[in-house]
mmCIF file of C-alpha atoms and ligand atoms in Angstrom:
data_model
loop_
_atom_site.group_PDB
_atom_site.id
_atom_site.type_symbol
_atom_site.label_atom_id
_atom_site.label_comp_id
_atom_site.label_asym_id
_atom_site.label_seq_id
_atom_site.Cartn_x
_atom_site.Cartn_y
_atom_site.Cartn_z
ATOM 1 C CA UNK Q 1 125.738 100.123 121.086
ATOM 2 C CA UNK Q 2 126.508 96.581 119.965
ATOM 3 C CA UNK Q 3 129.874 95.190 120.860
ATOM 4 C CA UNK Q 4 131.506 93.469 117.909
ATOM 5 C CA UNK Q 5 133.036 90.100 118.684
ATOM 6 C CA UNK Q 6 136.428 89.547 117.106
ATOM 7 C CA UNK Q 7 136.495 85.775 117.064
ATOM 8 C CA UNK Q 8 139.805 85.387 115.286
ATOM 9 C CA UNK Q 9 141.821 87.752 117.493
ATOM 10 C CA UNK Q 10 144.652 87.623 114.958
ATOM 11 C CA UNK Q 11 146.049 91.041 115.901
ATOM 12 C CA UNK Q 12 145.855 90.236 119.608
ATOM 13 C CA UNK Q 13 147.538 86.861 119.223
ATOM 14 C CA UNK Q 14 150.273 88.109 116.857
ATOM 15 C CA UNK Q 15 151.132 91.142 118.964
ATOM 16 C CA UNK Q 16 151.199 89.060 122.158
ATOM 17 C CA UNK Q 17 153.584 86.584 120.561
ATOM 18 C CA UNK Q 18 155.954 89.379 119.482
ATOM 19 C CA UNK Q 19 155.656 91.078 122.874
ATOM 20 C CA UNK Q 20 156.613 87.860 124.624
ATOM 21 C CA UNK Q 21 159.723 87.512 122.487
ATOM 22 C CA UNK Q 22 160.650 91.206 122.826
ATOM 23 C CA UNK Q 23 160.453 90.908 126.629
ATOM 24 C CA UNK Q 24 163.296 88.357 126.541
ATOM 25 C CA UNK Q 25 165.636 91.113 125.260
ATOM 26 C CA UNK Q 26 166.313 92.301 128.782
ATOM 27 C CA UNK Q 27 169.069 92.532 131.343
ATOM 28 C CA UNK Q 28 168.822 89.687 133.860
ATOM 29 C CA UNK Q 29 166.587 90.288 136.880
ATOM 30 C CA UNK Q 30 162.891 90.832 137.498
ATOM 31 C CA UNK Q 31 160.775 92.366 134.723
ATOM 32 C CA UNK Q 32 162.244 93.953 131.608
ATOM 33 C CA UNK Q 33 165.283 96.243 131.598
ATOM 34 C CA UNK Q 34 166.301 97.425 128.128
ATOM 35 C CA UNK Q 35 167.994 100.794 127.930
ATOM 36 C CA UNK Q 36 169.241 102.835 124.992
ATOM 37 C CA UNK Q 37 172.303 101.369 123.290
ATOM 38 C CA UNK Q 38 172.511 98.330 125.586
ATOM 39 C CA UNK Q 39 173.418 94.853 124.317
ATOM 40 C CA UNK Q 40 169.716 93.970 124.623
ATOM 41 C CA UNK Q 41 168.696 96.963 122.526
ATOM 42 C CA UNK Q 42 171.329 96.115 119.899
ATOM 43 C CA UNK Q 43 170.164 92.486 119.793
ATOM 44 C CA UNK Q 44 166.481 93.382 119.484
ATOM 45 C CA UNK Q 45 166.925 95.754 116.513
ATOM 46 C CA UNK Q 46 167.535 93.138 113.759
ATOM 47 C CA UNK Q 47 164.712 90.977 115.146
ATOM 48 C CA UNK Q 48 162.370 93.952 115.082
ATOM 49 C CA UNK Q 49 163.513 94.823 111.553
ATOM 50 C CA UNK Q 50 162.685 91.260 110.439
ATOM 51 C CA UNK Q 51 159.212 91.564 111.974
ATOM 52 C CA UNK Q 52 158.700 94.880 110.113
ATOM 53 C CA UNK Q 53 159.614 93.131 106.846
ATOM 54 C CA UNK Q 54 157.363 90.135 107.646
ATOM 55 C CA UNK Q 55 154.554 92.658 108.119
ATOM 56 C CA UNK Q 56 155.103 93.920 104.582
ATOM 57 C CA UNK Q 57 157.103 97.110 105.192
ATOM 58 C CA UNK Q 58 158.268 98.677 101.915
ATOM 59 C CA UNK Q 59 161.395 100.027 103.630
ATOM 60 C CA UNK Q 60 163.072 99.557 107.016
ATOM 61 C CA UNK Q 61 165.950 101.613 108.391
ATOM 62 C CA UNK Q 62 167.739 102.640 111.543
ATOM 63 C CA UNK Q 63 167.961 106.424 111.618
ATOM 64 C CA UNK Q 64 170.853 108.459 113.013
ATOM 65 C CA UNK Q 65 169.070 108.958 116.330
ATOM 66 C CA UNK Q 66 168.804 105.203 116.949
ATOM 67 C CA UNK Q 67 165.132 104.946 115.966
ATOM 68 C CA UNK Q 68 164.054 101.902 113.954
ATOM 69 C CA UNK Q 69 161.620 103.032 111.246
ATOM 70 C CA UNK Q 70 159.460 100.980 108.881
ATOM 71 C CA UNK Q 71 157.524 102.524 106.011
ATOM 72 C CA UNK Q 72 154.349 101.237 104.377
ATOM 73 C CA UNK Q 73 153.428 103.202 101.248
ATOM 74 C CA UNK Q 74 149.838 104.352 100.841
ATOM 75 C CA UNK Q 75 147.619 104.190 97.778
ATOM 76 C CA UNK Q 76 147.728 107.977 97.341
ATOM 77 C CA UNK Q 77 150.994 108.887 95.649
ATOM 78 C CA UNK Q 78 151.306 112.355 97.142
ATOM 79 C CA UNK Q 79 149.975 111.393 100.572
ATOM 80 C CA UNK Q 80 151.673 112.818 103.620
ATOM 81 C CA UNK Q 81 152.992 110.328 106.141
ATOM 82 C CA UNK Q 82 151.145 109.253 109.256
ATOM 83 C CA UNK Q 83 153.691 108.566 111.989
ATOM 84 C CA UNK Q 84 152.869 105.871 114.542
ATOM 85 C CA UNK Q 85 155.239 104.932 117.304
ATOM 86 C CA UNK Q 86 156.333 104.415 120.832
ATOM 87 C CA UNK Q 87 159.573 103.724 122.674
ATOM 88 C CA UNK Q 88 161.587 100.507 122.760
ATOM 89 C CA UNK Q 89 163.336 101.311 126.044
ATOM 90 C CA UNK Q 90 162.161 100.577 129.579
ATOM 91 C CA UNK Q 91 162.758 101.739 133.106
ATOM 92 C CA UNK Q 92 164.879 99.411 135.255
ATOM 93 C CA UNK Q 93 162.834 96.318 136.106
ATOM 94 C CA UNK Q 94 159.873 97.606 134.131
ATOM 95 C CA UNK Q 95 157.148 95.662 132.378
ATOM 96 C CA UNK Q 96 156.727 94.040 128.981
ATOM 97 C CA UNK Q 97 154.200 96.568 127.616
ATOM 98 C CA UNK Q 98 155.165 100.151 128.482
ATOM 99 C CA UNK Q 99 156.515 101.464 125.190
ATOM 100 C CA UNK Q 100 157.181 98.426 123.007
ATOM 101 C CA UNK Q 101 153.466 97.529 122.923
ATOM 102 C CA UNK Q 102 152.942 100.793 121.018
ATOM 103 C CA UNK Q 103 155.304 99.453 118.355
ATOM 104 C CA UNK Q 104 154.291 95.795 118.163
ATOM 105 C CA UNK Q 105 150.518 96.263 118.295
ATOM 106 C CA UNK Q 106 150.430 98.706 115.333
ATOM 107 C CA UNK Q 107 152.891 96.359 113.613
ATOM 108 C CA UNK Q 108 150.391 93.496 113.943
ATOM 109 C CA UNK Q 109 147.723 95.846 112.549
ATOM 110 C CA UNK Q 110 149.921 96.789 109.569
ATOM 111 C CA UNK Q 111 150.597 93.104 109.002
ATOM 112 C CA UNK Q 112 146.844 92.399 108.874
ATOM 113 C CA UNK Q 113 146.262 95.333 106.517
ATOM 114 C CA UNK Q 114 149.090 94.043 104.319
ATOM 115 C CA UNK Q 115 147.559 90.542 104.276
ATOM 116 C CA UNK Q 116 144.233 91.998 103.160
ATOM 117 C CA UNK Q 117 145.954 93.374 100.046
ATOM 118 C CA UNK Q 118 144.157 96.737 100.401
ATOM 119 C CA UNK Q 119 146.535 99.649 100.929
ATOM 120 C CA UNK Q 120 145.163 102.515 103.011
ATOM 121 C CA UNK Q 121 145.263 105.975 101.424
ATOM 122 C CA UNK Q 122 147.938 107.240 103.788
ATOM 123 C CA UNK Q 123 151.568 106.223 103.928
ATOM 124 C CA UNK Q 124 152.470 104.997 107.413
ATOM 125 C CA UNK Q 125 155.805 105.035 109.180
ATOM 126 C CA UNK Q 126 156.126 103.008 112.348
ATOM 127 C CA UNK Q 127 158.855 104.230 114.690
ATOM 128 C CA UNK Q 128 160.433 102.368 117.607
ATOM 129 C CA UNK Q 129 161.937 105.362 119.422
ATOM 130 C CA UNK Q 130 165.361 104.652 120.892
ATOM 131 C CA UNK Q 131 164.690 106.266 124.272
ATOM 132 C CA UNK Q 132 161.790 107.858 126.074
ATOM 133 C CA UNK Q 133 162.338 106.918 129.701
ATOM 134 C CA UNK Q 134 165.775 108.494 130.109
ATOM 135 C CA UNK Q 135 166.974 105.492 132.117
ATOM 136 C CA UNK Q 136 170.585 105.542 130.890
ATOM 137 C CA UNK Q 137 171.265 109.220 130.210
ATOM 138 C CA UNK Q 138 169.941 112.192 132.121
ATOM 139 C CA UNK Q 139 167.651 113.082 129.243
ATOM 140 C CA UNK Q 140 164.328 111.799 127.960
ATOM 141 C CA UNK Q 141 162.584 111.749 124.550
ATOM 142 C CA UNK Q 142 165.863 111.474 122.624
ATOM 143 C CA UNK Q 143 164.465 109.672 119.561
ATOM 144 C CA UNK Q 144 161.217 111.594 119.272
ATOM 145 C CA UNK Q 145 162.807 115.008 119.746
ATOM 146 C CA UNK Q 146 165.284 114.203 116.937
ATOM 147 C CA UNK Q 147 162.423 113.328 114.579
ATOM 148 C CA UNK Q 148 160.464 116.376 115.708
ATOM 149 C CA UNK Q 149 163.465 118.601 114.940
ATOM 150 C CA UNK Q 150 163.947 119.960 118.449
ATOM 151 C CA UNK Q 151 166.790 117.757 119.658
ATOM 152 C CA UNK Q 152 169.406 119.580 121.706
ATOM 153 C CA UNK Q 153 172.799 118.566 120.218
ATOM 154 C CA UNK Q 154 174.578 119.378 123.497
ATOM 155 C CA UNK Q 155 173.038 116.178 124.844
ATOM 156 C CA UNK Q 156 175.306 114.086 122.608
ATOM 157 C CA UNK Q 157 178.128 114.783 125.063
ATOM 158 C CA UNK Q 158 176.125 113.727 128.126
ATOM 159 C CA UNK Q 159 177.586 110.624 129.781
ATOM 160 C CA UNK Q 160 176.026 107.627 131.493
ATOM 161 C CA UNK Q 161 177.211 106.306 134.871
ATOM 162 C CA UNK Q 162 180.150 104.564 133.132
ATOM 163 C CA UNK Q 163 181.286 107.701 131.320
ATOM 164 C CA UNK Q 164 180.005 106.612 127.880
ATOM 165 C CA UNK Q 165 178.604 109.512 125.867
ATOM 166 C CA UNK Q 166 175.196 109.460 124.221
ATOM 167 C CA UNK Q 167 177.003 109.931 120.884
ATOM 168 C CA UNK Q 168 179.027 106.751 121.446
ATOM 169 C CA UNK Q 169 175.959 104.807 122.569
ATOM 170 C CA UNK Q 170 174.223 105.798 119.315
ATOM 171 C CA UNK Q 171 177.321 104.803 117.300
ATOM 172 C CA UNK Q 172 177.290 101.389 118.987
ATOM 173 C CA UNK Q 173 173.764 100.908 117.662
ATOM 174 C CA UNK Q 174 174.899 101.672 114.118
ATOM 175 C CA UNK Q 175 173.648 105.256 113.959
ATOM 176 C CA UNK Q 176 175.746 108.272 113.052
ATOM 177 C CA UNK Q 177 175.002 110.989 115.617
ATOM 178 C CA UNK Q 178 177.100 113.528 113.655
ATOM 179 C CA UNK Q 179 174.209 113.534 111.194
ATOM 180 C CA UNK Q 180 171.426 113.503 113.772
ATOM 181 C CA UNK Q 181 169.939 116.712 112.349
ATOM 182 C CA UNK Q 182 169.005 114.787 109.199
ATOM 183 C CA UNK Q 183 166.537 112.715 111.218
ATOM 184 C CA UNK Q 184 164.219 115.722 111.621
ATOM 185 C CA UNK Q 185 161.055 115.567 109.505
ATOM 186 C CA UNK Q 186 159.496 118.417 107.589
ATOM 187 C CA UNK Q 187 156.074 119.318 109.042
ATOM 188 C CA UNK Q 188 154.505 119.526 105.566
ATOM 189 C CA UNK Q 189 155.401 115.888 104.867
ATOM 190 C CA UNK Q 190 153.690 114.574 107.991
ATOM 191 C CA UNK Q 191 149.924 114.385 108.560
ATOM 192 C CA UNK Q 192 149.935 113.440 112.232
ATOM 193 C CA UNK Q 193 151.381 111.290 114.988
ATOM 194 C CA UNK Q 194 149.497 108.674 116.957
ATOM 195 C CA UNK Q 195 150.640 106.441 119.787
ATOM 196 C CA UNK Q 196 148.962 103.539 121.519
ATOM 197 C CA UNK Q 197 150.110 103.000 125.087
ATOM 198 C CA UNK Q 198 148.964 101.188 128.212
ATOM 199 C CA UNK Q 199 147.048 103.573 130.450
ATOM 200 C CA UNK Q 200 149.459 103.192 133.406
ATOM 201 C CA UNK Q 201 146.493 104.071 135.604
ATOM 202 C CA UNK Q 202 143.287 102.467 136.902
ATOM 203 C CA UNK Q 203 140.470 104.415 135.180
ATOM 204 C CA UNK Q 204 139.720 102.162 132.183
ATOM 205 C CA UNK Q 205 139.813 99.025 134.308
ATOM 206 C CA UNK Q 206 137.493 100.587 136.895
ATOM 207 C CA UNK Q 207 135.032 101.528 134.158
ATOM 208 C CA UNK Q 208 135.370 98.170 132.380
ATOM 209 C CA UNK Q 209 136.546 99.706 129.107
ATOM 210 C CA UNK Q 210 139.298 98.327 126.855
ATOM 211 C CA UNK Q 211 140.412 101.678 125.410
ATOM 212 C CA UNK Q 212 140.294 105.427 125.957
ATOM 213 C CA UNK Q 213 141.026 108.481 123.822
ATOM 214 C CA UNK Q 214 143.639 110.785 125.339
ATOM 215 C CA UNK Q 215 142.785 114.498 125.493
ATOM 216 C CA UNK Q 216 146.122 115.864 126.677
ATOM 217 C CA UNK Q 217 149.455 114.905 128.143
ATOM 218 C CA UNK Q 218 149.668 116.458 131.557
ATOM 219 C CA UNK Q 219 151.574 119.593 132.476
ATOM 220 C CA UNK Q 220 153.916 119.319 135.453
ATOM 221 C CA UNK Q 221 155.436 121.771 137.905
ATOM 222 C CA UNK Q 222 157.803 121.019 140.739
ATOM 223 C CA UNK Q 223 158.806 123.185 143.680
ATOM 224 C CA UNK Q 224 161.183 122.983 146.603
ATOM 225 C CA UNK Q 225 159.746 124.193 149.906
ATOM 226 C CA UNK Q 226 162.277 125.009 152.621
ATOM 227 C CA UNK Q 227 161.058 125.519 156.176
ATOM 228 C CA UNK Q 228 163.594 126.844 158.673
ATOM 229 C CA UNK Q 229 163.011 126.593 162.412
ATOM 230 C CA UNK Q 230 165.485 126.194 165.249
ATOM 231 C CA UNK Q 231 167.295 123.153 166.537
ATOM 232 C CA UNK Q 232 167.230 122.483 170.237
ATOM 233 C CA UNK Q 233 167.468 119.802 172.866
ATOM 234 C CA UNK Q 234 164.430 117.572 172.559
ATOM 235 C CA UNK Q 235 164.377 116.961 176.294
ATOM 236 C CA UNK Q 236 164.930 120.406 177.767
ATOM 237 C CA UNK Q 237 163.092 122.794 175.392
ATOM 238 C CA UNK Q 238 159.474 123.297 176.516
ATOM 239 C CA UNK Q 239 156.891 122.545 173.829
ATOM 240 C CA UNK Q 240 155.599 126.123 173.589
ATOM 241 C CA UNK Q 241 159.092 127.523 172.945
ATOM 242 C CA UNK Q 242 159.958 125.235 170.011
ATOM 243 C CA UNK Q 243 160.360 126.176 166.362
ATOM 244 C CA UNK Q 244 159.994 122.665 164.979
ATOM 245 C CA UNK Q 245 160.377 122.742 161.176
ATOM 246 C CA UNK Q 246 159.098 119.187 160.746
ATOM 247 C CA UNK Q 247 155.815 119.865 162.533
ATOM 248 C CA UNK Q 248 155.251 122.755 160.076
ATOM 249 C CA UNK Q 249 156.285 120.529 157.173
ATOM 250 C CA UNK Q 250 153.678 117.971 158.242
ATOM 251 C CA UNK Q 251 151.048 120.700 157.900
ATOM 252 C CA UNK Q 252 152.429 121.635 154.492
ATOM 253 C CA UNK Q 253 152.109 118.022 153.305
ATOM 254 C CA UNK Q 254 148.446 118.069 154.317
ATOM 255 C CA UNK Q 255 147.969 121.405 152.508
ATOM 256 C CA UNK Q 256 149.186 119.863 149.235
ATOM 257 C CA UNK Q 257 147.014 116.794 149.677
ATOM 258 C CA UNK Q 258 143.897 118.803 150.573
ATOM 259 C CA UNK Q 259 144.421 121.188 147.656
ATOM 260 C CA UNK Q 260 144.595 118.321 145.178
ATOM 261 C CA UNK Q 261 141.580 116.571 146.684
ATOM 262 C CA UNK Q 262 139.524 119.740 146.328
ATOM 263 C CA UNK Q 263 140.453 120.538 142.703
ATOM 264 C CA UNK Q 264 139.280 118.598 139.631
ATOM 265 C CA UNK Q 265 141.918 117.606 137.070
ATOM 266 C CA UNK Q 266 144.756 118.242 139.495
ATOM 267 C CA UNK Q 267 147.007 115.714 141.197
ATOM 268 C CA UNK Q 268 149.991 116.341 143.395
ATOM 269 C CA UNK Q 269 152.463 114.737 145.706
ATOM 270 C CA UNK Q 270 155.147 115.451 148.255
ATOM 271 C CA UNK Q 271 157.629 112.752 147.330
ATOM 272 C CA UNK Q 272 160.809 113.910 149.037
ATOM 273 C CA UNK Q 273 161.407 115.200 152.524
ATOM 274 C CA UNK Q 274 164.807 115.991 154.046
ATOM 275 C CA UNK Q 275 165.038 116.667 157.758
ATOM 276 C CA UNK Q 276 168.026 118.457 159.292
ATOM 277 C CA UNK Q 277 169.767 117.529 161.523
ATOM 278 C CA UNK Q 278 167.695 114.330 161.504
ATOM 279 C CA UNK Q 279 168.570 113.053 164.980
ATOM 280 C CA UNK Q 280 166.227 111.261 167.387
ATOM 281 C CA UNK Q 281 166.778 113.737 170.194
ATOM 282 C CA UNK Q 282 167.093 117.064 168.347
ATOM 283 C CA UNK Q 283 164.253 119.383 167.361
ATOM 284 C CA UNK Q 284 164.245 119.546 163.529
ATOM 285 C CA UNK Q 285 165.850 122.825 162.431
ATOM 286 C CA UNK Q 286 165.180 122.663 158.709
ATOM 287 C CA UNK Q 287 163.040 120.656 156.328
ATOM 288 C CA UNK Q 288 163.173 120.742 152.540
ATOM 289 C CA UNK Q 289 160.424 119.023 150.612
ATOM 290 C CA UNK Q 290 159.420 118.581 147.009
ATOM 291 C CA UNK Q 291 155.955 119.552 145.841
ATOM 292 C CA UNK Q 292 154.798 118.312 142.450
ATOM 293 C CA UNK Q 293 151.529 119.356 140.791
ATOM 294 C CA UNK Q 294 150.162 117.913 137.534
ATOM 295 C CA UNK Q 295 147.183 118.957 135.455
ATOM 296 C CA UNK Q 296 146.153 118.636 131.804
ATOM 297 C CA UNK Q 297 145.076 122.289 131.961
ATOM 298 C CA UNK Q 298 147.683 124.952 132.693
ATOM 299 C CA UNK Q 299 144.998 127.415 133.822
ATOM 300 C CA UNK Q 300 143.925 124.955 136.530
ATOM 301 C CA UNK Q 301 147.539 124.289 137.480
ATOM 302 C CA UNK Q 302 148.431 127.975 137.760
ATOM 303 C CA UNK Q 303 145.334 128.735 139.830
ATOM 304 C CA UNK Q 304 146.250 125.792 142.029
ATOM 305 C CA UNK Q 305 149.746 127.195 142.482
ATOM 306 C CA UNK Q 306 148.346 130.494 143.781
ATOM 307 C CA UNK Q 307 145.930 128.592 145.984
ATOM 308 C CA UNK Q 308 148.832 126.505 147.271
ATOM 309 C CA UNK Q 309 150.824 129.617 148.219
ATOM 310 C CA UNK Q 310 147.852 131.049 150.113
ATOM 311 C CA UNK Q 311 147.225 127.808 151.927
ATOM 312 C CA UNK Q 312 150.925 127.465 152.801
ATOM 313 C CA UNK Q 313 150.921 131.003 154.153
ATOM 314 C CA UNK Q 314 147.885 130.105 156.274
ATOM 315 C CA UNK Q 315 149.631 127.037 157.646
ATOM 316 C CA UNK Q 316 153.150 128.439 158.101
ATOM 317 C CA UNK Q 317 153.005 132.204 158.710
ATOM 318 C CA UNK Q 318 153.184 133.167 162.368
ATOM 319 C CA UNK Q 319 154.618 129.779 163.345
ATOM 320 C CA UNK Q 320 158.032 131.195 164.198
ATOM 321 C CA UNK Q 321 159.540 129.285 161.260
ATOM 322 C CA UNK Q 322 160.751 130.901 158.015
ATOM 323 C CA UNK Q 323 159.711 129.379 154.697
ATOM 324 C CA UNK Q 324 160.384 129.840 151.011
ATOM 325 C CA UNK Q 325 159.328 128.142 147.790
ATOM 326 C CA UNK Q 326 161.521 127.783 144.686
ATOM 327 C CA UNK Q 327 160.175 126.464 141.391
ATOM 328 C CA UNK Q 328 162.535 123.814 140.033
ATOM 329 C CA UNK Q 329 160.677 122.542 136.952
ATOM 330 C CA UNK Q 330 157.729 123.482 134.802
ATOM 331 C CA UNK Q 331 156.403 121.893 131.629
ATOM 332 C CA UNK Q 332 153.104 122.869 130.079
ATOM 333 C CA UNK Q 333 150.595 120.262 129.024
ATOM 334 C CA UNK Q 334 150.368 119.222 125.396
ATOM 335 C CA UNK Q 335 146.862 118.971 123.993
ATOM 336 C CA UNK Q 336 146.016 116.131 121.656
ATOM 337 C CA UNK Q 337 144.762 117.616 118.373
ATOM 338 C CA UNK Q 338 140.981 117.695 118.000
ATOM 339 C CA UNK Q 339 141.305 116.152 114.536
ATOM 340 C CA UNK Q 340 143.239 113.136 115.822
ATOM 341 C CA UNK Q 341 141.016 112.774 118.902
ATOM 342 C CA UNK Q 342 137.972 112.844 116.650
ATOM 343 C CA UNK Q 343 139.356 110.230 114.266
ATOM 344 C CA UNK Q 344 140.344 107.973 117.174
ATOM 345 C CA UNK Q 345 136.924 108.405 118.813
ATOM 346 C CA UNK Q 346 135.243 107.507 115.536
ATOM 347 C CA UNK Q 347 137.429 104.400 115.241
ATOM 348 C CA UNK Q 348 136.594 103.386 118.835
ATOM 349 C CA UNK Q 349 132.891 103.727 118.074
ATOM 350 C CA UNK Q 350 133.207 101.845 114.769
ATOM 351 C CA UNK Q 351 134.938 99.001 116.610
ATOM 352 C CA UNK Q 352 131.921 98.812 118.914
ATOM 353 C CA UNK Q 353 133.158 100.417 122.121
ATOM 354 C CA UNK Q 354 132.005 103.430 124.110
ATOM 355 C CA UNK Q 355 134.224 106.505 123.767
ATOM 356 C CA UNK Q 356 135.915 107.439 127.032
ATOM 357 C CA UNK Q 357 138.160 110.486 126.993
ATOM 358 C CA UNK Q 358 140.860 110.858 129.607
ATOM 359 C CA UNK Q 359 144.094 112.736 130.052
ATOM 360 C CA UNK Q 360 147.527 111.237 130.480
ATOM 361 C CA UNK Q 361 149.118 111.880 133.839
ATOM 362 C CA UNK Q 362 152.448 110.582 132.535
ATOM 363 C CA UNK Q 363 154.806 112.024 129.911
ATOM 364 C CA UNK Q 364 155.076 110.408 126.469
ATOM 365 C CA UNK Q 365 156.872 110.810 123.128
ATOM 366 C CA UNK Q 366 153.918 112.953 122.015
ATOM 367 C CA UNK Q 367 155.382 115.785 124.139
ATOM 368 C CA UNK Q 368 158.221 116.014 121.612
ATOM 369 C CA UNK Q 369 156.212 115.055 118.532
ATOM 370 C CA UNK Q 370 153.752 117.904 119.151
ATOM 371 C CA UNK Q 371 156.539 120.266 117.993
ATOM 372 C CA UNK Q 372 156.292 118.609 114.572
ATOM 373 C CA UNK Q 373 152.659 117.721 113.993
ATOM 374 C CA UNK Q 374 149.177 117.060 115.384
ATOM 375 C CA UNK Q 375 149.318 114.300 117.957
ATOM 376 C CA UNK Q 376 146.881 111.816 119.443
ATOM 377 C CA UNK Q 377 147.011 108.842 121.775
ATOM 378 C CA UNK Q 378 144.950 105.746 122.422
ATOM 379 C CA UNK Q 379 145.165 104.263 125.918
ATOM 380 C CA UNK Q 380 144.694 100.574 126.583
ATOM 381 C CA UNK Q 381 143.467 99.087 129.839
ATOM 382 C CA UNK Q 382 146.184 97.430 131.938
ATOM 383 C CA UNK Q 383 145.791 95.153 134.939
ATOM 384 C CA UNK Q 384 145.472 97.002 138.265
ATOM 385 C CA UNK Q 385 146.573 100.172 136.444
ATOM 386 C CA UNK Q 386 150.107 98.962 137.072
ATOM 387 C CA UNK Q 387 153.147 100.160 135.103
ATOM 388 C CA UNK Q 388 156.911 100.616 135.567
ATOM 389 C CA UNK Q 389 156.685 97.265 137.342
ATOM 390 C CA UNK Q 390 157.460 93.644 136.338
ATOM 391 C CA UNK Q 391 153.777 92.727 136.825
ATOM 392 C CA UNK Q 392 152.494 94.992 134.028
ATOM 393 C CA UNK Q 393 149.813 93.017 132.227
ATOM 394 C CA UNK Q 394 147.207 93.328 129.444
ATOM 395 C CA UNK Q 395 144.811 90.755 127.961
ATOM 396 C CA UNK Q 396 144.929 89.398 124.415
ATOM 397 C CA UNK Q 397 141.314 90.581 124.020
ATOM 398 C CA UNK Q 398 142.330 94.156 124.841
ATOM 399 C CA UNK Q 399 145.254 93.952 122.417
ATOM 400 C CA UNK Q 400 142.761 92.848 119.783
ATOM 401 C CA UNK Q 401 140.290 95.614 120.705
ATOM 402 C CA UNK Q 402 142.997 98.288 120.515
ATOM 403 C CA UNK Q 403 144.257 96.763 117.274
ATOM 404 C CA UNK Q 404 140.795 96.960 115.752
ATOM 405 C CA UNK Q 405 140.610 100.625 116.715
ATOM 406 C CA UNK Q 406 144.057 101.414 115.280
ATOM 407 C CA UNK Q 407 143.205 99.503 112.096
ATOM 408 C CA UNK Q 408 140.049 101.572 111.577
ATOM 409 C CA UNK Q 409 142.007 104.725 112.387
ATOM 410 C CA UNK Q 410 144.705 103.993 109.783
ATOM 411 C CA UNK Q 411 142.187 102.955 107.133
ATOM 412 C CA UNK Q 412 140.157 106.130 107.545
ATOM 413 C CA UNK Q 413 143.090 108.571 107.931
ATOM 414 C CA UNK Q 414 143.070 110.886 104.893
ATOM 415 C CA UNK Q 415 146.820 111.106 104.351
HETATM 416 ZN ZN1 ZN L 1 155.907 104.597 127.961
#
């Protein structure tokens, strides 16, 4: 396979310049903090709209869910619309690429296509979703679920830490949340959804690849394990008479880790541990801990759950401690459509790169968009696999490589 050399790097250079400017629309402090409806979000919108127009958009509008949308007509009059997008918001003290790169890179591609004077067959709408991270309100995927037609209107009354409702935050942007239902698209008018996003993991960098084609967005389940033993004086209770809940919990942590090491396409973590009473000289009476499992394949995840219960029973039964597991959260994986994966893989090959398929261990707007249409994602290599961190970084060459892939994808998409 010959690697094409893109000497001009116009897409890479243009997108980097926009990304640098967009990163300045942030609360003060390390990294980038830009949450839904904030002053920074409000200030970025007209700038973004100007960039859309500079890139030749035929129409630009803010929808009633706070999403900024640009539309580029295709050459086919009755073509369905290809939706491309990502989120404008960030976590607190996040990086300059998670989310907004998936808006500004395709924008640079659309600008190049516009300059060439050759319209692709398909109409394209580029969407900067108002919120994916859920940093301000206790809800994620607000913009994409509204477009996908599965937004829960009860969320409009949810308040942030200052008591401001989501509805008021959307009004402050210039949207009308009373009409949020009108944002929903009709499935027959849409031909697919594609998102380009930094990998947020180390695989592409380790394999020296600029891009990867996403197969699925991971499924997640979370459980709360409670282990109940007996408190006692840490000096006077002999070791063999103790019911130490924390010692059992330590074994349970190892069980989770060993299970995930021994199963392909499964990752898991114990991220929270509460010890009661939590005193230096008291035998721990009760421990609650979180257990999270993720897999792109629900069959693997469900088998792993059964395996986990057996292993926990092996580690905890007969220890003198009681234990119970409650499931607190479960979300199935979302598969990327074969048709979109295939078209992306073809575009990667046409741009001169090997095709690497990988699954996304993080959630994305595609989770919501899959309710509307076929979805696909292109991952881009990021430095040290780092994300949700001020030091997020990508190279101009990788922006160009991803741009070349997205350009080929758009130009070959049937509409
Ligand atoms: Zn993201």
